[in-house]
Amino acid sequence: PSAQATMGYELPVSASSAEALLQESLNAPLRESLYPYQLDGVRFGLRHAGKFLLADEMGLGKSIQALCTAICYYDEWPLLIVCPRQLCAGWRDEIRKWVPRALGSNAPPVQVCETLREQPERDGVVIMSFDCATHWTDELARFRVIIVDECHALKTHTSQRAASAASSSSAKKPSATSRSAVTLPAAGAQTARR
């Protein structure tokens, strides 16, 4: 038996089901552009039904791993990405680079909400700063696929930012189908999947 099974924990998705979803959702050119450890990170996310923490070192591609995992759940979009304001433009560029490779002409519109003047749209990809996410809490409840970048900025589970993130992804009505990937710089720590 696996280490998880002996500890009383079974992964919610089988390895074969996760692999099938990966192969079905990510086309060959996109899969081939990822490093093997990045594909392992996507598999890790899929085995955990899209609810996972990536804690790799800086520069190893946490963003693309989270984004590829989100692409595997495209039928549940719109996609919300919450990050520090200074990273919003970088996320927009990553989406414009990677999402069309996976979805082709079906690539959805991308909206960046960096300030409170910008209200989130109803579809596509919404990239939002933590401050905006705190302000637009009620609007965020409709998102079922969420990436929280630099999740250490949530501070504690009782902070306003954490409460805002929790209210997203149908948390008002907890759902087994809500997806949420969070990224955290490892700062010398082991990766989440090892």
Short mmCIF file of N, CA and C in Angstrom, two decimals:
data_model
loop_
_atom_site.label_atom_id
_atom_site.label_comp_id
_atom_site.label_asym_id
_atom_site.label_seq_id
_atom_site.Cartn_x
_atom_site.Cartn_y
_atom_site.Cartn_z
N PRO A 1 0.83 -1.20 0.00
CA PRO A 1 0.00 0.00 0.00
C PRO A 1 0.86 1.26 0.00
N SER A 2 0.28 2.33 -0.53
CA SER A 2 1.01 3.59 -0.60
C SER A 2 1.18 4.19 0.78
N ALA A 3 2.11 5.17 0.89
CA ALA A 3 2.32 5.86 2.16
C ALA A 3 1.05 6.56 2.59
N GLN A 4 0.32 7.16 1.64
CA GLN A 4 -0.92 7.85 2.00
C GLN A 4 -1.96 6.87 2.53
N ALA A 5 -2.06 5.69 1.91
CA ALA A 5 -3.05 4.71 2.34
C ALA A 5 -2.75 4.22 3.75
N THR A 6 -1.48 4.01 4.08
CA THR A 6 -1.14 3.53 5.40
C THR A 6 -1.37 4.58 6.47
N MET A 7 -1.42 5.86 6.06
CA MET A 7 -1.69 6.94 7.01
C MET A 7 -3.18 7.27 7.05
N GLY A 8 -4.01 6.48 6.35
CA GLY A 8 -5.44 6.71 6.36
C GLY A 8 -5.90 7.79 5.41
N TYR A 9 -5.06 8.17 4.45
CA TYR A 9 -5.42 9.22 3.51
C TYR A 9 -5.34 8.66 2.10
N GLU A 10 -6.44 8.71 1.40
CA GLU A 10 -6.47 8.31 0.00
C GLU A 10 -6.66 9.55 -0.85
N LEU A 11 -5.91 9.65 -1.93
CA LEU A 11 -6.08 10.76 -2.84
C LEU A 11 -7.46 10.68 -3.49
N PRO A 12 -8.12 11.83 -3.69
CA PRO A 12 -9.47 11.79 -4.24
C PRO A 12 -9.57 11.34 -5.68
N VAL A 13 -8.47 11.40 -6.45
CA VAL A 13 -8.50 11.04 -7.86
C VAL A 13 -7.40 10.02 -8.12
N SER A 14 -7.72 8.97 -8.82
CA SER A 14 -6.72 7.94 -9.12
C SER A 14 -5.67 8.48 -10.08
N ALA A 15 -4.51 7.84 -10.06
CA ALA A 15 -3.42 8.26 -10.95
C ALA A 15 -3.84 8.11 -12.41
N SER A 16 -4.56 7.05 -12.74
CA SER A 16 -4.98 6.85 -14.13
C SER A 16 -6.01 7.89 -14.55
N SER A 17 -6.92 8.26 -13.67
CA SER A 17 -7.91 9.29 -14.00
C SER A 17 -7.25 10.65 -14.17
N ALA A 18 -6.28 10.95 -13.29
CA ALA A 18 -5.56 12.23 -13.40
C ALA A 18 -4.78 12.28 -14.70
N GLU A 19 -4.13 11.19 -15.05
CA GLU A 19 -3.36 11.15 -16.30
C GLU A 19 -4.27 11.30 -17.51
N ALA A 20 -5.42 10.66 -17.48
CA ALA A 20 -6.36 10.77 -18.58
C ALA A 20 -6.84 12.21 -18.74
N LEU A 21 -7.12 12.89 -17.63
CA LEU A 21 -7.56 14.28 -17.68
C LEU A 21 -6.44 15.18 -18.23
N LEU A 22 -5.21 14.92 -17.79
CA LEU A 22 -4.07 15.69 -18.29
C LEU A 22 -3.91 15.51 -19.80
N GLN A 23 -3.95 14.27 -20.26
CA GLN A 23 -3.77 13.98 -21.69
C GLN A 23 -4.90 14.57 -22.52
N GLU A 24 -6.11 14.54 -21.99
CA GLU A 24 -7.28 15.05 -22.71
C GLU A 24 -7.30 16.58 -22.75
N SER A 25 -6.83 17.22 -21.68
CA SER A 25 -6.97 18.68 -21.54
C SER A 25 -5.80 19.47 -22.09
N LEU A 26 -4.61 18.92 -22.01
CA LEU A 26 -3.41 19.64 -22.48
C LEU A 26 -2.90 18.98 -23.75
N ASN A 27 -2.88 19.73 -24.83
CA ASN A 27 -2.43 19.14 -26.09
C ASN A 27 -0.94 18.80 -26.02
N ALA A 28 -0.50 17.97 -26.95
CA ALA A 28 0.88 17.48 -26.94
C ALA A 28 1.91 18.61 -26.97
N PRO A 29 1.77 19.63 -27.82
CA PRO A 29 2.79 20.69 -27.81
C PRO A 29 2.90 21.40 -26.45
N LEU A 30 1.77 21.60 -25.79
CA LEU A 30 1.82 22.24 -24.48
C LEU A 30 2.47 21.31 -23.46
N ARG A 31 2.08 20.05 -23.44
CA ARG A 31 2.69 19.09 -22.51
C ARG A 31 4.20 19.00 -22.75
N GLU A 32 4.60 18.99 -24.02
CA GLU A 32 6.02 18.86 -24.35
C GLU A 32 6.83 20.11 -24.01
N SER A 33 6.16 21.24 -23.84
CA SER A 33 6.88 22.46 -23.48
C SER A 33 7.14 22.56 -21.97
N LEU A 34 6.54 21.66 -21.20
CA LEU A 34 6.76 21.65 -19.75
C LEU A 34 7.89 20.69 -19.39
N TYR A 35 8.61 21.04 -18.35
CA TYR A 35 9.62 20.14 -17.81
C TYR A 35 8.92 18.97 -17.12
N PRO A 36 9.59 17.82 -17.02
CA PRO A 36 8.96 16.67 -16.36
C PRO A 36 8.47 16.99 -14.94
N TYR A 37 9.23 17.75 -14.16
CA TYR A 37 8.79 18.05 -12.80
C TYR A 37 7.57 18.97 -12.80
N GLN A 38 7.41 19.79 -13.87
CA GLN A 38 6.21 20.63 -13.97
C GLN A 38 4.99 19.77 -14.29
N LEU A 39 5.15 18.80 -15.16
CA LEU A 39 4.06 17.86 -15.43
C LEU A 39 3.69 17.09 -14.16
N ASP A 40 4.71 16.74 -13.37
CA ASP A 40 4.43 16.07 -12.09
C ASP A 40 3.61 16.98 -11.17
N GLY A 41 3.90 18.28 -11.19
CA GLY A 41 3.13 19.23 -10.38
C GLY A 41 1.68 19.31 -10.83
N VAL A 42 1.45 19.27 -12.14
CA VAL A 42 0.08 19.27 -12.67
C VAL A 42 -0.62 17.97 -12.26
N ARG A 43 0.07 16.86 -12.39
CA ARG A 43 -0.51 15.57 -11.97
C ARG A 43 -0.86 15.60 -10.48
N PHE A 44 0.02 16.17 -9.69
CA PHE A 44 -0.23 16.30 -8.24
C PHE A 44 -1.52 17.06 -8.01
N GLY A 45 -1.69 18.19 -8.70
CA GLY A 45 -2.91 18.97 -8.56
C GLY A 45 -4.15 18.20 -8.99
N LEU A 46 -4.04 17.46 -10.07
CA LEU A 46 -5.18 16.68 -10.55
C LEU A 46 -5.52 15.53 -9.61
N ARG A 47 -4.50 14.89 -9.05
CA ARG A 47 -4.74 13.80 -8.08
C ARG A 47 -5.45 14.32 -6.83
N HIS A 48 -5.26 15.60 -6.53
CA HIS A 48 -5.91 16.22 -5.37
C HIS A 48 -7.17 16.99 -5.77
N ALA A 49 -7.75 16.61 -6.91
CA ALA A 49 -9.00 17.20 -7.41
C ALA A 49 -8.91 18.71 -7.57
N GLY A 50 -7.71 19.20 -7.89
CA GLY A 50 -7.54 20.63 -8.14
C GLY A 50 -7.41 21.48 -6.90
N LYS A 51 -7.29 20.87 -5.73
CA LYS A 51 -7.17 21.61 -4.47
C LYS A 51 -5.80 21.30 -3.88
N PHE A 52 -4.85 22.22 -4.07
CA PHE A 52 -3.48 21.90 -3.68
C PHE A 52 -2.64 23.15 -3.49
N LEU A 53 -1.48 22.96 -2.90
CA LEU A 53 -0.50 24.02 -2.66
C LEU A 53 0.77 23.67 -3.40
N LEU A 54 1.27 24.61 -4.18
CA LEU A 54 2.58 24.46 -4.84
C LEU A 54 3.58 25.30 -4.06
N ALA A 55 4.65 24.70 -3.63
CA ALA A 55 5.65 25.43 -2.85
C ALA A 55 7.05 25.16 -3.38
N ASP A 56 7.23 25.31 -4.68
CA ASP A 56 8.54 25.15 -5.30
C ASP A 56 9.38 26.40 -5.08
N GLU A 57 10.66 26.26 -5.35
CA GLU A 57 11.56 27.42 -5.30
C GLU A 57 11.17 28.43 -6.37
N MET A 58 11.60 29.67 -6.19
CA MET A 58 11.36 30.71 -7.19
C MET A 58 11.94 30.32 -8.54
N GLY A 59 11.21 30.63 -9.59
CA GLY A 59 11.72 30.42 -10.93
C GLY A 59 11.53 29.03 -11.50
N LEU A 60 10.86 28.14 -10.79
CA LEU A 60 10.69 26.77 -11.29
C LEU A 60 9.37 26.56 -12.03
N GLY A 61 8.54 27.59 -12.11
CA GLY A 61 7.33 27.47 -12.92
C GLY A 61 6.07 27.12 -12.16
N LYS A 62 5.91 27.65 -10.95
CA LYS A 62 4.67 27.40 -10.21
C LYS A 62 3.47 27.95 -10.97
N SER A 63 3.65 29.09 -11.60
CA SER A 63 2.52 29.72 -12.31
C SER A 63 2.03 28.84 -13.45
N ILE A 64 2.92 28.32 -14.25
CA ILE A 64 2.49 27.50 -15.38
C ILE A 64 1.89 26.18 -14.89
N GLN A 65 2.40 25.64 -13.80
CA GLN A 65 1.82 24.42 -13.25
C GLN A 65 0.38 24.67 -12.78
N ALA A 66 0.18 25.78 -12.08
CA ALA A 66 -1.16 26.12 -11.60
C ALA A 66 -2.08 26.40 -12.79
N LEU A 67 -1.58 27.11 -13.78
CA LEU A 67 -2.39 27.46 -14.94
C LEU A 67 -2.76 26.21 -15.76
N CYS A 68 -1.81 25.31 -15.95
CA CYS A 68 -2.12 24.07 -16.68
C CYS A 68 -3.14 23.23 -15.92
N THR A 69 -3.03 23.20 -14.60
CA THR A 69 -4.03 22.49 -13.81
C THR A 69 -5.40 23.14 -14.00
N ALA A 70 -5.46 24.47 -13.97
CA ALA A 70 -6.72 25.18 -14.18
C ALA A 70 -7.29 24.90 -15.57
N ILE A 71 -6.42 24.80 -16.58
CA ILE A 71 -6.87 24.49 -17.94
C ILE A 71 -7.55 23.12 -17.97
N CYS A 72 -7.07 22.20 -17.16
CA CYS A 72 -7.69 20.88 -17.10
C CYS A 72 -9.13 20.95 -16.58
N TYR A 73 -9.46 22.01 -15.89
CA TYR A 73 -10.82 22.22 -15.38
C TYR A 73 -11.52 23.35 -16.14
N TYR A 74 -11.17 23.52 -17.40
CA TYR A 74 -11.70 24.62 -18.21
C TYR A 74 -13.23 24.66 -18.23
N ASP A 75 -13.86 23.50 -18.23
CA ASP A 75 -15.33 23.47 -18.28
C ASP A 75 -15.98 24.06 -17.03
N GLU A 76 -15.19 24.33 -15.99
CA GLU A 76 -15.71 24.93 -14.76
C GLU A 76 -15.37 26.42 -14.64
N TRP A 77 -14.73 26.99 -15.65
CA TRP A 77 -14.37 28.41 -15.61
C TRP A 77 -15.61 29.27 -15.62
N PRO A 78 -15.56 30.51 -15.15
CA PRO A 78 -14.46 31.46 -15.24
C PRO A 78 -13.35 31.16 -14.23
N LEU A 79 -12.16 31.62 -14.57
CA LEU A 79 -10.97 31.45 -13.76
C LEU A 79 -10.65 32.76 -13.05
N LEU A 80 -10.39 32.67 -11.76
CA LEU A 80 -9.97 33.82 -10.97
C LEU A 80 -8.53 33.61 -10.53
N ILE A 81 -7.70 34.61 -10.75
CA ILE A 81 -6.33 34.60 -10.25
C ILE A 81 -6.20 35.78 -9.31
N VAL A 82 -5.85 35.51 -8.06
CA VAL A 82 -5.66 36.56 -7.06
C VAL A 82 -4.17 36.60 -6.75
N CYS A 83 -3.60 37.80 -6.81
CA CYS A 83 -2.16 37.94 -6.62
C CYS A 83 -1.84 39.36 -6.15
N PRO A 84 -0.61 39.60 -5.71
CA PRO A 84 -0.22 40.97 -5.40
C PRO A 84 -0.36 41.85 -6.65
N ARG A 85 -0.70 43.10 -6.45
CA ARG A 85 -0.97 44.01 -7.57
C ARG A 85 0.18 44.06 -8.57
N GLN A 86 1.41 44.05 -8.09
CA GLN A 86 2.55 44.16 -9.00
C GLN A 86 2.74 42.92 -9.88
N LEU A 87 2.02 41.84 -9.59
CA LEU A 87 2.14 40.62 -10.41
C LEU A 87 1.00 40.47 -11.41
N CYS A 88 0.00 41.34 -11.37
CA CYS A 88 -1.17 41.21 -12.26
C CYS A 88 -0.77 41.21 -13.73
N ALA A 89 0.08 42.13 -14.14
CA ALA A 89 0.48 42.21 -15.55
C ALA A 89 1.27 40.97 -15.97
N GLY A 90 2.08 40.44 -15.08
CA GLY A 90 2.83 39.22 -15.38
C GLY A 90 1.90 38.03 -15.60
N TRP A 91 0.87 37.93 -14.78
CA TRP A 91 -0.12 36.86 -14.95
C TRP A 91 -0.85 37.04 -16.28
N ARG A 92 -1.21 38.27 -16.63
CA ARG A 92 -1.88 38.53 -17.91
C ARG A 92 -0.99 38.03 -19.05
N ASP A 93 0.30 38.33 -18.98
CA ASP A 93 1.22 37.90 -20.04
C ASP A 93 1.32 36.37 -20.09
N GLU A 94 1.37 35.72 -18.94
CA GLU A 94 1.44 34.25 -18.90
C GLU A 94 0.19 33.63 -19.52
N ILE A 95 -0.97 34.20 -19.21
CA ILE A 95 -2.21 33.67 -19.77
C ILE A 95 -2.23 33.85 -21.28
N ARG A 96 -1.82 35.02 -21.74
CA ARG A 96 -1.79 35.26 -23.19
C ARG A 96 -0.79 34.34 -23.89
N LYS A 97 0.23 33.93 -23.18
CA LYS A 97 1.24 33.04 -23.76
C LYS A 97 0.76 31.58 -23.77
N TRP A 98 0.19 31.10 -22.66
CA TRP A 98 -0.08 29.68 -22.50
C TRP A 98 -1.50 29.24 -22.85
N VAL A 99 -2.50 30.02 -22.49
CA VAL A 99 -3.88 29.57 -22.68
C VAL A 99 -4.22 29.35 -24.15
N PRO A 100 -3.84 30.24 -25.07
CA PRO A 100 -4.14 29.96 -26.48
C PRO A 100 -3.48 28.67 -26.99
N ARG A 101 -2.34 28.30 -26.42
CA ARG A 101 -1.69 27.05 -26.82
C ARG A 101 -2.57 25.86 -26.49
N ALA A 102 -3.34 25.97 -25.40
CA ALA A 102 -4.19 24.87 -24.97
C ALA A 102 -5.59 24.96 -25.57
N LEU A 103 -6.12 26.16 -25.67
CA LEU A 103 -7.52 26.31 -26.05
C LEU A 103 -7.73 26.87 -27.44
N GLY A 104 -6.66 27.31 -28.10
CA GLY A 104 -6.77 27.83 -29.46
C GLY A 104 -7.74 28.99 -29.55
N SER A 105 -8.66 28.91 -30.51
CA SER A 105 -9.61 30.00 -30.71
C SER A 105 -10.64 30.10 -29.58
N ASN A 106 -10.70 29.12 -28.70
CA ASN A 106 -11.61 29.16 -27.56
C ASN A 106 -11.03 29.92 -26.37
N ALA A 107 -9.84 30.48 -26.52
CA ALA A 107 -9.21 31.22 -25.42
C ALA A 107 -10.14 32.34 -24.97
N PRO A 108 -10.43 32.41 -23.68
CA PRO A 108 -11.40 33.39 -23.18
C PRO A 108 -10.78 34.78 -23.02
N PRO A 109 -11.63 35.80 -22.86
CA PRO A 109 -11.10 37.14 -22.59
C PRO A 109 -10.40 37.19 -21.23
N VAL A 110 -9.47 38.13 -21.10
CA VAL A 110 -8.71 38.30 -19.86
C VAL A 110 -8.96 39.71 -19.35
N GLN A 111 -9.31 39.82 -18.08
CA GLN A 111 -9.51 41.12 -17.45
C GLN A 111 -8.57 41.24 -16.26
N VAL A 112 -7.91 42.39 -16.14
CA VAL A 112 -7.05 42.66 -14.99
C VAL A 112 -7.73 43.72 -14.13
N CYS A 113 -7.95 43.41 -12.86
CA CYS A 113 -8.53 44.35 -11.89
C CYS A 113 -7.46 44.68 -10.86
N GLU A 114 -6.79 45.80 -11.07
CA GLU A 114 -5.73 46.20 -10.13
C GLU A 114 -6.22 47.22 -9.12
N THR A 115 -7.28 47.95 -9.49
CA THR A 115 -7.79 48.98 -8.59
C THR A 115 -9.27 48.75 -8.32
N LEU A 116 -9.79 49.39 -7.31
CA LEU A 116 -11.18 49.20 -6.93
C LEU A 116 -12.16 49.77 -7.95
N ARG A 117 -11.69 50.58 -8.87
CA ARG A 117 -12.56 51.13 -9.92
C ARG A 117 -12.96 50.07 -10.94
N GLU A 118 -12.23 48.97 -10.99
CA GLU A 118 -12.46 47.94 -11.99
C GLU A 118 -13.26 46.79 -11.39
N GLN A 119 -14.50 46.66 -11.79
CA GLN A 119 -15.35 45.58 -11.30
C GLN A 119 -15.11 44.32 -12.13
N PRO A 120 -15.05 43.14 -11.48
CA PRO A 120 -14.79 41.91 -12.23
C PRO A 120 -15.91 41.57 -13.21
N GLU A 121 -15.51 41.06 -14.37
CA GLU A 121 -16.46 40.62 -15.40
C GLU A 121 -17.08 39.29 -14.99
N ARG A 122 -17.98 38.83 -15.81
CA ARG A 122 -18.72 37.60 -15.52
C ARG A 122 -18.12 36.35 -16.14
N ASP A 123 -17.19 36.49 -17.08
CA ASP A 123 -16.66 35.31 -17.74
C ASP A 123 -15.18 35.45 -18.04
N GLY A 124 -14.61 34.39 -18.60
CA GLY A 124 -13.20 34.43 -18.99
C GLY A 124 -12.26 34.25 -17.82
N VAL A 125 -11.19 35.02 -17.85
CA VAL A 125 -10.16 34.99 -16.82
C VAL A 125 -10.14 36.36 -16.16
N VAL A 126 -10.23 36.38 -14.84
CA VAL A 126 -10.14 37.63 -14.09
C VAL A 126 -8.90 37.54 -13.22
N ILE A 127 -8.01 38.51 -13.39
CA ILE A 127 -6.80 38.60 -12.57
C ILE A 127 -7.02 39.78 -11.65
N MET A 128 -6.87 39.55 -10.36
CA MET A 128 -7.25 40.56 -9.38
C MET A 128 -6.22 40.67 -8.27
N SER A 129 -5.97 41.90 -7.86
CA SER A 129 -5.07 42.11 -6.72
C SER A 129 -5.78 41.67 -5.43
N PHE A 130 -4.98 41.41 -4.40
CA PHE A 130 -5.56 41.03 -3.11
C PHE A 130 -6.51 42.11 -2.60
N ASP A 131 -6.14 43.37 -2.77
CA ASP A 131 -7.00 44.47 -2.29
C ASP A 131 -8.35 44.45 -3.01
N CYS A 132 -8.35 44.24 -4.30
CA CYS A 132 -9.61 44.18 -5.04
C CYS A 132 -10.43 42.97 -4.61
N ALA A 133 -9.76 41.84 -4.41
CA ALA A 133 -10.48 40.63 -3.98
C ALA A 133 -11.16 40.85 -2.64
N THR A 134 -10.50 41.59 -1.75
CA THR A 134 -11.10 41.89 -0.45
C THR A 134 -12.33 42.77 -0.62
N HIS A 135 -12.30 43.69 -1.56
CA HIS A 135 -13.41 44.61 -1.80
C HIS A 135 -14.59 43.94 -2.52
N TRP A 136 -14.31 43.06 -3.48
CA TRP A 136 -15.34 42.46 -4.33
C TRP A 136 -15.76 41.07 -3.85
N THR A 137 -15.76 40.82 -2.57
CA THR A 137 -16.03 39.49 -2.02
C THR A 137 -17.30 38.86 -2.58
N ASP A 138 -18.40 39.57 -2.61
CA ASP A 138 -19.66 38.99 -3.09
C ASP A 138 -19.59 38.59 -4.55
N GLU A 139 -18.87 39.37 -5.36
CA GLU A 139 -18.73 39.06 -6.78
C GLU A 139 -17.91 37.79 -7.02
N LEU A 140 -17.08 37.42 -6.06
CA LEU A 140 -16.15 36.32 -6.27
C LEU A 140 -16.77 34.95 -6.02
N ALA A 141 -17.93 34.91 -5.41
CA ALA A 141 -18.55 33.64 -5.05
C ALA A 141 -18.84 32.76 -6.26
N ARG A 142 -18.93 33.34 -7.45
CA ARG A 142 -19.26 32.57 -8.65
C ARG A 142 -18.08 31.80 -9.23
N PHE A 143 -16.87 32.11 -8.78
CA PHE A 143 -15.69 31.43 -9.33
C PHE A 143 -15.51 30.06 -8.70
N ARG A 144 -15.30 29.06 -9.55
CA ARG A 144 -15.07 27.71 -9.05
C ARG A 144 -13.65 27.25 -9.29
N VAL A 145 -12.91 27.99 -10.11
CA VAL A 145 -11.49 27.67 -10.36
C VAL A 145 -10.70 28.92 -10.01
N ILE A 146 -9.82 28.77 -9.02
CA ILE A 146 -9.10 29.93 -8.47
C ILE A 146 -7.63 29.58 -8.30
N ILE A 147 -6.78 30.52 -8.65
CA ILE A 147 -5.36 30.43 -8.36
C ILE A 147 -5.04 31.61 -7.44
N VAL A 148 -4.44 31.32 -6.29
CA VAL A 148 -3.98 32.37 -5.38
C VAL A 148 -2.46 32.34 -5.40
N ASP A 149 -1.87 33.37 -6.00
CA ASP A 149 -0.41 33.45 -6.10
C ASP A 149 0.13 34.19 -4.89
N GLU A 150 1.28 33.76 -4.42
CA GLU A 150 1.89 34.36 -3.23
C GLU A 150 0.91 34.29 -2.05
N CYS A 151 0.41 33.09 -1.81
CA CYS A 151 -0.66 32.92 -0.82
C CYS A 151 -0.23 33.30 0.59
N HIS A 152 1.05 33.45 0.85
CA HIS A 152 1.47 33.90 2.18
C HIS A 152 0.93 35.29 2.48
N ALA A 153 0.52 36.04 1.43
CA ALA A 153 -0.06 37.37 1.62
C ALA A 153 -1.46 37.28 2.25
N LEU A 154 -2.03 36.07 2.31
CA LEU A 154 -3.32 35.92 2.99
C LEU A 154 -3.17 36.09 4.50
N LYS A 155 -1.95 36.02 4.98
CA LYS A 155 -1.59 36.19 6.39
C LYS A 155 -2.10 35.02 7.23
N THR A 156 -3.21 35.17 7.91
CA THR A 156 -3.75 34.10 8.75
C THR A 156 -5.13 33.71 8.25
N HIS A 157 -5.65 32.61 8.76
CA HIS A 157 -6.97 32.15 8.30
C HIS A 157 -8.10 33.09 8.72
N THR A 158 -7.83 34.00 9.64
CA THR A 158 -8.86 34.94 10.08
C THR A 158 -8.72 36.33 9.45
N SER A 159 -7.70 36.52 8.63
CA SER A 159 -7.50 37.84 8.03
C SER A 159 -8.58 38.15 7.01
N GLN A 160 -8.75 39.42 6.69
CA GLN A 160 -9.75 39.84 5.71
C GLN A 160 -9.45 39.23 4.34
N ARG A 161 -8.18 39.16 3.97
CA ARG A 161 -7.81 38.57 2.68
C ARG A 161 -8.16 37.09 2.64
N ALA A 162 -7.88 36.37 3.71
CA ALA A 162 -8.20 34.94 3.75
C ALA A 162 -9.70 34.72 3.70
N ALA A 163 -10.46 35.55 4.40
CA ALA A 163 -11.92 35.42 4.38
C ALA A 163 -12.45 35.68 2.98
N SER A 164 -11.86 36.64 2.29
CA SER A 164 -12.26 36.94 0.92
C SER A 164 -11.97 35.75 0.01
N ALA A 165 -10.81 35.15 0.15
CA ALA A 165 -10.46 33.99 -0.68
C ALA A 165 -11.38 32.82 -0.36
N ALA A 166 -11.72 32.65 0.90
CA ALA A 166 -12.60 31.55 1.29
C ALA A 166 -14.01 31.75 0.76
N SER A 167 -14.45 33.00 0.62
CA SER A 167 -15.80 33.24 0.11
C SER A 167 -15.89 32.98 -1.38
N SER A 168 -14.76 32.92 -2.04
CA SER A 168 -14.73 32.60 -3.46
C SER A 168 -14.93 31.11 -3.61
N SER A 169 -15.05 30.69 -4.84
CA SER A 169 -15.11 29.28 -5.17
C SER A 169 -16.24 28.55 -4.45
N SER A 170 -17.40 29.16 -4.41
CA SER A 170 -18.60 28.54 -3.86
C SER A 170 -18.44 28.15 -2.41
N ALA A 171 -17.57 28.83 -1.67
CA ALA A 171 -17.35 28.47 -0.27
C ALA A 171 -18.57 28.76 0.59
N LYS A 172 -19.45 29.66 0.14
CA LYS A 172 -20.67 29.91 0.89
C LYS A 172 -21.53 28.66 0.89
N LYS A 173 -21.42 27.86 -0.17
CA LYS A 173 -22.06 26.56 -0.25
C LYS A 173 -20.93 25.60 -0.58
N PRO A 174 -20.25 25.05 0.41
CA PRO A 174 -19.09 24.22 0.12
C PRO A 174 -19.40 23.18 -0.96
N SER A 175 -18.48 23.07 -1.88
CA SER A 175 -18.70 22.19 -3.01
C SER A 175 -17.50 21.29 -3.22
N ALA A 176 -17.75 20.04 -3.49
CA ALA A 176 -16.66 19.11 -3.75
C ALA A 176 -16.01 19.39 -5.09
N THR A 177 -16.65 20.23 -5.92
CA THR A 177 -16.09 20.48 -7.24
C THR A 177 -15.34 21.79 -7.32
N SER A 178 -15.28 22.58 -6.28
CA SER A 178 -14.52 23.82 -6.32
C SER A 178 -13.04 23.50 -6.43
N ARG A 179 -12.32 24.29 -7.21
CA ARG A 179 -10.89 24.06 -7.44
C ARG A 179 -10.12 25.27 -6.95
N SER A 180 -9.00 25.05 -6.30
CA SER A 180 -8.20 26.17 -5.84
C SER A 180 -6.74 25.75 -5.74
N ALA A 181 -5.89 26.38 -6.53
CA ALA A 181 -4.46 26.14 -6.45
C ALA A 181 -3.83 27.37 -5.83
N VAL A 182 -2.95 27.17 -4.90
CA VAL A 182 -2.25 28.29 -4.30
C VAL A 182 -0.76 28.09 -4.46
N THR A 183 -0.05 29.18 -4.64
CA THR A 183 1.40 29.09 -4.80
C THR A 183 2.07 29.85 -3.66
N LEU A 184 3.21 29.34 -3.29
CA LEU A 184 3.95 29.89 -2.18
C LEU A 184 5.42 29.70 -2.47
N PRO A 185 6.22 30.77 -2.37
CA PRO A 185 7.66 30.58 -2.58
C PRO A 185 8.22 29.71 -1.46
N ALA A 186 9.00 28.72 -1.84
CA ALA A 186 9.43 27.72 -0.86
C ALA A 186 10.48 28.23 0.13
N ALA A 187 11.27 29.19 -0.24
CA ALA A 187 12.32 29.73 0.65
C ALA A 187 13.12 28.62 1.32
N GLY A 188 13.57 27.69 0.50
CA GLY A 188 14.42 26.61 1.02
C GLY A 188 13.66 25.40 1.51
N ALA A 189 12.33 25.45 1.50
CA ALA A 189 11.54 24.30 1.97
C ALA A 189 11.44 23.24 0.90
N GLN A 190 11.06 22.06 1.30
CA GLN A 190 10.80 20.98 0.36
C GLN A 190 9.56 21.34 -0.46
N THR A 191 9.44 20.77 -1.66
CA THR A 191 8.26 21.05 -2.45
C THR A 191 7.07 20.29 -1.86
N ALA A 192 5.88 20.77 -2.18
CA ALA A 192 4.66 20.17 -1.63
C ALA A 192 4.47 18.74 -2.09
N ARG A 193 5.00 18.37 -3.24
CA ARG A 193 4.73 17.03 -3.76
C ARG A 193 5.80 16.01 -3.42
N ARG A 194 6.75 16.36 -2.62
CA ARG A 194 7.80 15.39 -2.27
C ARG A 194 7.57 14.84 -0.90
#
